[in-house]
Coordinates of C-alpha atoms in Angstrom, one line a residue:
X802 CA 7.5 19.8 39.9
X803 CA 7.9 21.4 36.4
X804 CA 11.9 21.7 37.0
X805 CA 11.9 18.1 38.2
X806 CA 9.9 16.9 35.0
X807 CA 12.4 19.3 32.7
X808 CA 15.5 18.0 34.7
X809 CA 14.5 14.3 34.2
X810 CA 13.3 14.9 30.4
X811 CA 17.1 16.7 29.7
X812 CA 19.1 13.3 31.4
X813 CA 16.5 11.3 29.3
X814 CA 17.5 12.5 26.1
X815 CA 21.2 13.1 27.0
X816 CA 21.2 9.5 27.8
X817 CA 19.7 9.0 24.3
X818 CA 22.1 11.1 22.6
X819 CA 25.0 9.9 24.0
X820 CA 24.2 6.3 23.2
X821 CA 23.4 7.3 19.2
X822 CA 26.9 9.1 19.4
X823 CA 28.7 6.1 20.8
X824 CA 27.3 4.3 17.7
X825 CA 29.5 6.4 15.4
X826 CA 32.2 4.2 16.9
X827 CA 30.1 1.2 15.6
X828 CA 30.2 2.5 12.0
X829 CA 33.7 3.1 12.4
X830 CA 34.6 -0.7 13.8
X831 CA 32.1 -1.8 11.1
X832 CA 34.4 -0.4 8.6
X833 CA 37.5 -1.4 10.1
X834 CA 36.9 -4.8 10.5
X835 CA 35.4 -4.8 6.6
X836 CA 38.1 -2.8 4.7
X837 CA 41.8 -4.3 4.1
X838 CA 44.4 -3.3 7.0
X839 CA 45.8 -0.1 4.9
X840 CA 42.7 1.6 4.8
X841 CA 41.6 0.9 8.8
X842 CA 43.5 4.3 10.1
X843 CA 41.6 5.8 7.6
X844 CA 38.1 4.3 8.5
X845 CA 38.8 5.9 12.3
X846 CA 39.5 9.1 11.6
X847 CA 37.4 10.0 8.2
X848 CA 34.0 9.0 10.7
X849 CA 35.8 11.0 13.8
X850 CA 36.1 13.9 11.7
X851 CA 32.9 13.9 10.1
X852 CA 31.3 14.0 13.5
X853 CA 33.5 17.0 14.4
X854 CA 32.4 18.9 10.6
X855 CA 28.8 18.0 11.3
X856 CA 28.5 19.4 14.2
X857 CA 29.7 22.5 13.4
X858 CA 27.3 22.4 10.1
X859 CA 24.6 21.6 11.6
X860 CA 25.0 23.7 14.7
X861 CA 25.4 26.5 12.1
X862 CA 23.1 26.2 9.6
X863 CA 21.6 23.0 9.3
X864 CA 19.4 23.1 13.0
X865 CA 17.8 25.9 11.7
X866 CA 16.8 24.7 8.1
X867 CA 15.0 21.5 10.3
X868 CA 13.6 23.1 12.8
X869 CA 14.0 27.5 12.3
X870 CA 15.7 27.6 15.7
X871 CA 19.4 28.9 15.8
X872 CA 21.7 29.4 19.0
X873 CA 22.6 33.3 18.6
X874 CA 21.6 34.5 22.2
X875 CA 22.9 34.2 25.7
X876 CA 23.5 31.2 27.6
X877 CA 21.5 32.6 29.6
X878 CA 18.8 32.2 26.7
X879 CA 19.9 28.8 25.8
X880 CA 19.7 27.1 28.8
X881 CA 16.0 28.4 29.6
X882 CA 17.2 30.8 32.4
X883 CA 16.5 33.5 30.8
X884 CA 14.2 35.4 27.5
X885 CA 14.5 37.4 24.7
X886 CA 12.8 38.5 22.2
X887 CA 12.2 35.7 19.4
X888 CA 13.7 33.0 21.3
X889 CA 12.1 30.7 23.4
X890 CA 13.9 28.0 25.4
X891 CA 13.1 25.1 27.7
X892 CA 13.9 25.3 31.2
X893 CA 17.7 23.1 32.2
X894 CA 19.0 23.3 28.4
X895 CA 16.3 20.9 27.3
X896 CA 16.4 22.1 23.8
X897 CA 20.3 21.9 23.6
X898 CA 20.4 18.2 24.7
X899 CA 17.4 17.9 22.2
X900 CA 20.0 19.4 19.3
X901 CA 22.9 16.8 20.1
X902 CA 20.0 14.1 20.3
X903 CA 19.5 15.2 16.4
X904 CA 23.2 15.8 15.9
X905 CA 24.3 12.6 15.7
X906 CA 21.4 11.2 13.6
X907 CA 22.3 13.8 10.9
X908 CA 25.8 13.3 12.0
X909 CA 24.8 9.5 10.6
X910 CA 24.7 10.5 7.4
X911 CA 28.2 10.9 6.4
X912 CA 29.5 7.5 8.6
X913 CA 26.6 5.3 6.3
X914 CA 28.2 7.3 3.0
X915 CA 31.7 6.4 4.7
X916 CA 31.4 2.9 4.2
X917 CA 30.3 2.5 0.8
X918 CA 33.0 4.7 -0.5
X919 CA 36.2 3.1 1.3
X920 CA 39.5 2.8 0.3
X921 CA 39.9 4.5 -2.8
X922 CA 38.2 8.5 -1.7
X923 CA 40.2 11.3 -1.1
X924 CA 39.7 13.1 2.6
X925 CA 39.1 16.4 1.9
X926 CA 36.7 16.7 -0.6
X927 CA 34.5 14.2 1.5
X928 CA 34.4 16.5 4.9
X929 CA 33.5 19.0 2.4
X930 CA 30.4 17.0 1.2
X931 CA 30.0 16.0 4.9
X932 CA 29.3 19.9 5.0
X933 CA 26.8 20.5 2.8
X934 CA 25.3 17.2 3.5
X935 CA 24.8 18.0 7.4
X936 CA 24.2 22.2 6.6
X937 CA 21.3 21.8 3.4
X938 CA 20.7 18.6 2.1
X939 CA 19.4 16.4 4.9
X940 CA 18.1 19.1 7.4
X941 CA 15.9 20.0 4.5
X942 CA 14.4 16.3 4.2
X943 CA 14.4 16.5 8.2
X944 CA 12.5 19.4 8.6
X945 CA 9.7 18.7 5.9
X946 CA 9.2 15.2 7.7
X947 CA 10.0 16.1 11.5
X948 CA 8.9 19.5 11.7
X949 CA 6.3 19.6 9.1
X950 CA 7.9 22.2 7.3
X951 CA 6.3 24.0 4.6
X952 CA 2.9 22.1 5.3
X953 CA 3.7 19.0 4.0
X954 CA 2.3 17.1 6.5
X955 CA -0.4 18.6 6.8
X956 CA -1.5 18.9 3.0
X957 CA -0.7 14.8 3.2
X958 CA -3.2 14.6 6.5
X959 CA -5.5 16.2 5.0
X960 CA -5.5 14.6 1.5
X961 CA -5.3 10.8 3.0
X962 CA -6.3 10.9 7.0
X963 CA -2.8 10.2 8.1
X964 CA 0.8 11.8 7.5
X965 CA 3.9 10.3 6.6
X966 CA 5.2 8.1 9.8
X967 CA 8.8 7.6 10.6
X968 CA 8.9 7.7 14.5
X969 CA 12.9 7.2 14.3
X970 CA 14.5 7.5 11.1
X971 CA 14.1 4.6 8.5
X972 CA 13.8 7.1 5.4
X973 CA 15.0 10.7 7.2
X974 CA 18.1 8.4 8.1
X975 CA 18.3 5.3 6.7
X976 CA 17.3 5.8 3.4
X977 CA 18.6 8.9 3.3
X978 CA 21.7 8.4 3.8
X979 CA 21.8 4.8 1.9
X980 CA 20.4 6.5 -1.1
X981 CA 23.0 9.2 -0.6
X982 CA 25.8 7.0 -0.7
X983 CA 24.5 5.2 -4.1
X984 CA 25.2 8.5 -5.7
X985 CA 28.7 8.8 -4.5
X986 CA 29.8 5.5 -5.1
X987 CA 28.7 5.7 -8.8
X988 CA 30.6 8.8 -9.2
X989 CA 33.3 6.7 -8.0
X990 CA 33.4 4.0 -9.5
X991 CA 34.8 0.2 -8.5
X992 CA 38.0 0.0 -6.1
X993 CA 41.2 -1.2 -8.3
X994 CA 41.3 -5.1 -8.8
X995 CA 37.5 -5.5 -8.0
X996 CA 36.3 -6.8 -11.4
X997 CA 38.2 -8.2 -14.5
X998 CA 37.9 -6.6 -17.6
X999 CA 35.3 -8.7 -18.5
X1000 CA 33.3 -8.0 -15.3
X1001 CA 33.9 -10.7 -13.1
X1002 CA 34.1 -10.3 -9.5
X1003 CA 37.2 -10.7 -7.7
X1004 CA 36.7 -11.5 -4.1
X1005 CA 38.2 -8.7 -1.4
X1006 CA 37.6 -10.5 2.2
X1007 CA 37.3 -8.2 5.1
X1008 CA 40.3 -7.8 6.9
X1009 CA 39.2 -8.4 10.9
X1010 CA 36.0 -10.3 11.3
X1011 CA 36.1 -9.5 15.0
X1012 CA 36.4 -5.6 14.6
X1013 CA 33.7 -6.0 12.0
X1014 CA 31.2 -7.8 14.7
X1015 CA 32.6 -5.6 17.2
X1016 CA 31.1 -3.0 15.6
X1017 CA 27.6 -4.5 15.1
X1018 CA 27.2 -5.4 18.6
X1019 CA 28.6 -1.6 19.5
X1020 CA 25.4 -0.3 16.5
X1021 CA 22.7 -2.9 18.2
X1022 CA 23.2 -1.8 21.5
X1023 CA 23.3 2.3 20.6
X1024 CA 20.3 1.5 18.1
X1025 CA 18.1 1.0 21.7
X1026 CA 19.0 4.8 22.2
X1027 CA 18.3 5.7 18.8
X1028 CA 14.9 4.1 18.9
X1029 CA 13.1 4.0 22.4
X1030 CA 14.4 7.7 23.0
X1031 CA 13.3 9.0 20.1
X1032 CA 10.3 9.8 21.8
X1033 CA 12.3 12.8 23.6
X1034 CA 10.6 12.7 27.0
X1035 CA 10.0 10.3 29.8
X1036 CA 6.4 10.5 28.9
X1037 CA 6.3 9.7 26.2
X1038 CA 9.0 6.7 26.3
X1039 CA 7.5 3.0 25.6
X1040 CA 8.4 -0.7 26.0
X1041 CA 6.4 -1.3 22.8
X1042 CA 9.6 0.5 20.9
X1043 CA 12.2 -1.4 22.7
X1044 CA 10.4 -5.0 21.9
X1045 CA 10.1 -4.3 18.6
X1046 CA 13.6 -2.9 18.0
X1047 CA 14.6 -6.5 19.7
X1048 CA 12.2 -8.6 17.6
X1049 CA 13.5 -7.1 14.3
X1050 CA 17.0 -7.4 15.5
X1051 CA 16.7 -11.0 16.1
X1052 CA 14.6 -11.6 12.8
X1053 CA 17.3 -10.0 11.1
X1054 CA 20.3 -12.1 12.0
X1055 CA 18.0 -15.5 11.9
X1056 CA 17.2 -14.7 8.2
X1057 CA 20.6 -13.4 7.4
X1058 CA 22.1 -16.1 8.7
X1059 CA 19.9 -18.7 6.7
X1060 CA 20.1 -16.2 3.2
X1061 CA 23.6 -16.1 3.4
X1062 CA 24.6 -19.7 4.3
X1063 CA 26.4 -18.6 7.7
X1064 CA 28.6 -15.7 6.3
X1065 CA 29.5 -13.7 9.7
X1066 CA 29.5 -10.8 7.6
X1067 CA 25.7 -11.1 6.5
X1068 CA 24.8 -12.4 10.5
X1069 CA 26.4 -9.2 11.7
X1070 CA 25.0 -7.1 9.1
X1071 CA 21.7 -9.1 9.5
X1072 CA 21.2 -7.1 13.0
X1073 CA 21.8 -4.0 11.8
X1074 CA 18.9 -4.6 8.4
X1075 CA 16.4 -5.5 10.8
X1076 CA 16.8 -2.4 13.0
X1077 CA 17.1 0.2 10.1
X1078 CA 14.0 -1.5 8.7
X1079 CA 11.7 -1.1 12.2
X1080 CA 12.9 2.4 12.8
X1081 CA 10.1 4.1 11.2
X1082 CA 6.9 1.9 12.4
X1083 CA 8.6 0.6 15.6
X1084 CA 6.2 2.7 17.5
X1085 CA 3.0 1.4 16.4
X1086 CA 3.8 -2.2 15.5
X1087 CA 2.8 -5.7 17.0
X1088 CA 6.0 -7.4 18.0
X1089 CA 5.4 -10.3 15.4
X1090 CA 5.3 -7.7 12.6
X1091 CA 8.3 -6.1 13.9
X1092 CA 9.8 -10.0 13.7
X1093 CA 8.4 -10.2 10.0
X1094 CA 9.8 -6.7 9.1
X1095 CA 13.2 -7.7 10.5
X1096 CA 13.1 -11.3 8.8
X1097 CA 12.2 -9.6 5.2
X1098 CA 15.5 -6.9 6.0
X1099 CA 17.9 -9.6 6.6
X1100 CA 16.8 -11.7 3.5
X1101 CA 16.9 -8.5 1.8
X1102 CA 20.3 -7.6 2.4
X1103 CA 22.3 -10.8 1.2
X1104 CA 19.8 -10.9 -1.9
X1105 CA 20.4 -7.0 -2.7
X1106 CA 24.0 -7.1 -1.2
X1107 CA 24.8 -10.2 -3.8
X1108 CA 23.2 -8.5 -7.0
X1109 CA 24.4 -5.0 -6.1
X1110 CA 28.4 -6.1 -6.1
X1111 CA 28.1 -9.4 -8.7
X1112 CA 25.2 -8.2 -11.2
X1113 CA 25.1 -4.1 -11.2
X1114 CA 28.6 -4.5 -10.3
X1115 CA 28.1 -1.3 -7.8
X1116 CA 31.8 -2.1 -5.6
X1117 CA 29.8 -0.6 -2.2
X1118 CA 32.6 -1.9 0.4
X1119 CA 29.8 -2.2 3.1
X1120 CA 26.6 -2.5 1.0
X1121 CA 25.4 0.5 2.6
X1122 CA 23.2 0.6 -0.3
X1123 CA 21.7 -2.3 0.3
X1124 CA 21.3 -2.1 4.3
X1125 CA 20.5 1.6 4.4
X1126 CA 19.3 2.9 1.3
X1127 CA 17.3 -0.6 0.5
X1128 CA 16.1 -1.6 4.3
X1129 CA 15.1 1.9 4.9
X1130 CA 12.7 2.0 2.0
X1131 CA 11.4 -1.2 3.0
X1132 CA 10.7 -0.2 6.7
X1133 CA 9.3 3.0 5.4
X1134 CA 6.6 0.7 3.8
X1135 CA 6.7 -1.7 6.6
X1136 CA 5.2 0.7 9.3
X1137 CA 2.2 1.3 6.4
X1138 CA 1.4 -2.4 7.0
X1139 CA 2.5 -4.2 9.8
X1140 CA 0.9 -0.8 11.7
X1141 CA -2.7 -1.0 10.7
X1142 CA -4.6 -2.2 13.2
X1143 CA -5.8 -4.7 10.9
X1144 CA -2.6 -6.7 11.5
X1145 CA -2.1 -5.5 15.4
X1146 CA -0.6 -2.0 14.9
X1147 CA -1.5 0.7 16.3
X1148 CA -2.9 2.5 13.3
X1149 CA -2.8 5.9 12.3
X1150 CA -0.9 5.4 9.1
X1151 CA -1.6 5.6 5.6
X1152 CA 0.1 2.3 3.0
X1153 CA -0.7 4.9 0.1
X1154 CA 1.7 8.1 1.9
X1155 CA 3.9 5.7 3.3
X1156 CA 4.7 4.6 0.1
X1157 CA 4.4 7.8 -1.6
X1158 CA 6.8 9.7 0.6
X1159 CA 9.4 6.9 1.0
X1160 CA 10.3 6.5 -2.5
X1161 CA 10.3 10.3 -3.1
X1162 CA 12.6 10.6 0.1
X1163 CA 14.7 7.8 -1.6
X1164 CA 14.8 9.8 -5.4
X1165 CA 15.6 12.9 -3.6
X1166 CA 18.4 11.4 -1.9
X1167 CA 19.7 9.6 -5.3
X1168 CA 19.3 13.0 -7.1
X1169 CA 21.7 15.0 -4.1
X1170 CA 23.6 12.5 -4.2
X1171 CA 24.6 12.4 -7.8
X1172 CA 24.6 16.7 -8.2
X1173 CA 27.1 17.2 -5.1
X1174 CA 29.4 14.0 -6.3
X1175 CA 29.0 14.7 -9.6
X1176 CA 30.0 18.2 -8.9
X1177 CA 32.7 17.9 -6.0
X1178 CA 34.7 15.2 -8.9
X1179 CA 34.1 17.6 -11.8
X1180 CA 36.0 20.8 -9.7
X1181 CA 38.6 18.9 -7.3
X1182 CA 38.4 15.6 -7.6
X1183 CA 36.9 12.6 -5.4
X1184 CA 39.1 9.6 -5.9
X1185 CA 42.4 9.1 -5.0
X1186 CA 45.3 8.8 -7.7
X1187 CA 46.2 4.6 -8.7
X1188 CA 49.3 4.6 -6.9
X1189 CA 47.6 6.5 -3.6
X1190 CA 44.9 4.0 -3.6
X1191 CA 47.2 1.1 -4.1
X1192 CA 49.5 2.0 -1.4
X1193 CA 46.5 2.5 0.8
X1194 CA 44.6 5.4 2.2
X1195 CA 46.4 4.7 5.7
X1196 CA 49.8 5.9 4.6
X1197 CA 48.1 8.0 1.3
X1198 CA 46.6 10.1 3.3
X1199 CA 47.7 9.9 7.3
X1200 CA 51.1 8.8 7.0
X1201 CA 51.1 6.2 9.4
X1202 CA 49.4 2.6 9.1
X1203 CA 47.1 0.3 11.8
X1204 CA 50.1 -1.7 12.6
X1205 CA 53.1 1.0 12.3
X1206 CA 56.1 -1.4 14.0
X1207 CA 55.1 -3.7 10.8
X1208 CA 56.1 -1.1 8.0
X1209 CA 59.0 -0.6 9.4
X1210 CA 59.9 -3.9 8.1

């Protein structure tokens, strides 16, 4: 019966995992369908590659920061046949389905950062941020909010009656990696042509609205994955995570679609605000709060999306910014209201700590952001050169554009 339980627990996160990696293909559509047709090649392979670099990162180094376990014994070991001394693993290579489950939500950092820094970064020195990204800087966050590293969560248990809640990633990910991608698109600065000299905004439409909604649809149906099995068992899997991952959805793409005056680009984009936001509290709220979170992620996004590009004048190609780094924070928040019981959660949370820890995941994010950046453009560079970026990062950097029988005209 045990093997049968382990057996069914390993498909059921397997199945997770491979839905979460099959969003990566969602950022990359996303991207392609946003950025102008000399930067798509580019789009496809800088996220195929930065899944490849994570993996090995993180297989490496950053697994162990999060959670002190690293892969140096028999496969024997690994797959739970098998002990040794100082390792300890599940039965039917639970554990190592369990690792690519959180491979491709760290592997998520670098596709968010991917799409706010488009069409004018250089390849190479971004896989090697993609490195110490998926090796240090978010295992680290990871670990202290996943695995309770260092005590934290239990010094903020015992200091407010509840810790820090984020069943599914709307800070460790979302904000994370949103907050990330501020700091490396201010080291960057504005694509060529984007403002005037006196700071006006000069419209760059995306190049393929149905690869852009392609890739929402792709993100909305993975993000079922990403949510309902982050519980990493059968037992422990629940309807209530999979409504409310719906209900935010929806309330995402109806506010979106009203805030932005029926932009496709904000509807598809809409989807994807409500689900970062519901992430974190989608465990323990009421299905209308879930519907309110998503509705105040979609409005949100256009508002912060629309001051971000015209006012701060912050050129972030997909507003990743705005939809990761600014939804995230809010659903960090969101599970500290819409899950006390007061208003039909669950309860178990704390407004004060979820407040508390979701701006300081937010600054620490910013601050990593900035140093590596700020670093990577001070020693090699970061940006392409003007005539690179002008010719495109297609045939810049890959030789070869989306449409190849065209430039041979």
């Amino acid at each position: 019966m045990s093997e049968g339980i382990s057996g069914t627990d390993v498909l059921f996160v397997l199945l997770g995992a491979i839905m979460v990696f099959a969003m990566h293909a969602g950022f990359a559509f996303l991207e392609v369908g946003t950025v102008r047709r000399k930067n798509q090649v580019n789009a496809l392979v800088k996220i195929l590659v930065d899944f490849a670099v994570s993996t090995v990162c993180y297989f490496a180094i950053g697994y162990t920061v999060a959670y002190g376990v690293d892969f140096l014994a028999s496969a024997a070991v690994l797959s739970g046949a098998a002990q040794a001394d100082g390792y300890l693993f599940a039965s039917n290579g639970y554990d190592l389905v369990k690792f690519f489950f959180l491979l491709t939500f760290a592997a998520a950092i670098p596709a968010i950062i991917s799409g706010g820094i488009a069409e004018r970064a250089k390849f190479w020195p971004q896989l090697a941020a993609t490195g110490v990204l998926t090796a240090l800087i978010y295992p680290f966050f990871e670990g202290l909010v996943w695995n309770g590293n260092f005590g934290l969560q239990d010094s903020i248990e015992s200091a407010f009656g509840a810790g820090f809640h984020d069943f599914a990633g709307s800070i460790v990910v979302h904000a994370v990696g949103g907050w990330l991608a501020l700091g490396a698109v201010l080291m960057l600065g504005a694509r060529q042509g984007r403002y005037t000299k006196d700071g006006r905004l000069i419209g760059i439409p995306p190049s393929n609205i149905p690869f852009l909604a392609l890739g929402s649809w792709i993100l909305c149906i993975g993000w079922f994955g990403f949510n309902v099995m982050s519980a990493q068992s059968i037992d422990g899997i629940s309807g209530l995570v999979a409504l409310n991952s719906l209900m935010a959805m929806v309330g995402g793409i109806i506010a979106a679609l009203v805030a932005g005056r029926n932009d496709p680009g904000f509807v598809h984009n809409g989807a994807l605000a409500g689900l970062v936001a519901v992430c974190a509290g989608s465990d323990i709220m009421h299905p209308i709060g879930a519907l309110a979170t998503g509705v105040i992620a979609g409005g949100l996004f256009v508002v912060a999306f629309t001051i971000c590009q015209t006012r701060l004048r912050i050129d972030d190609v997909l507003g990743v910014w705005p939809l990761h780094g600014l939804c995230g924070l809010w659903g960090g928040i969101a599970a500290g209201i819409f899950g006390l019981e007061a208003l039909g959660g669950l309860g178990g949370v704390s407004f004060p700590v979820q407040i508390m820890v979701s701006l300081a995941g937010c600054v620490y994010a910013l601050i990593a952001g900035l140093v590596i950046y700020g670093l990577l453009k001070l020693s090699v560079g970061i940006r392409l050169s003007a005539e690179a970026e002008f010719r495109g990062a297609d045939l810049s950097i890959h030789k070869i554009g989306a449409y190849p029988e065209e430039d041979l005209h």
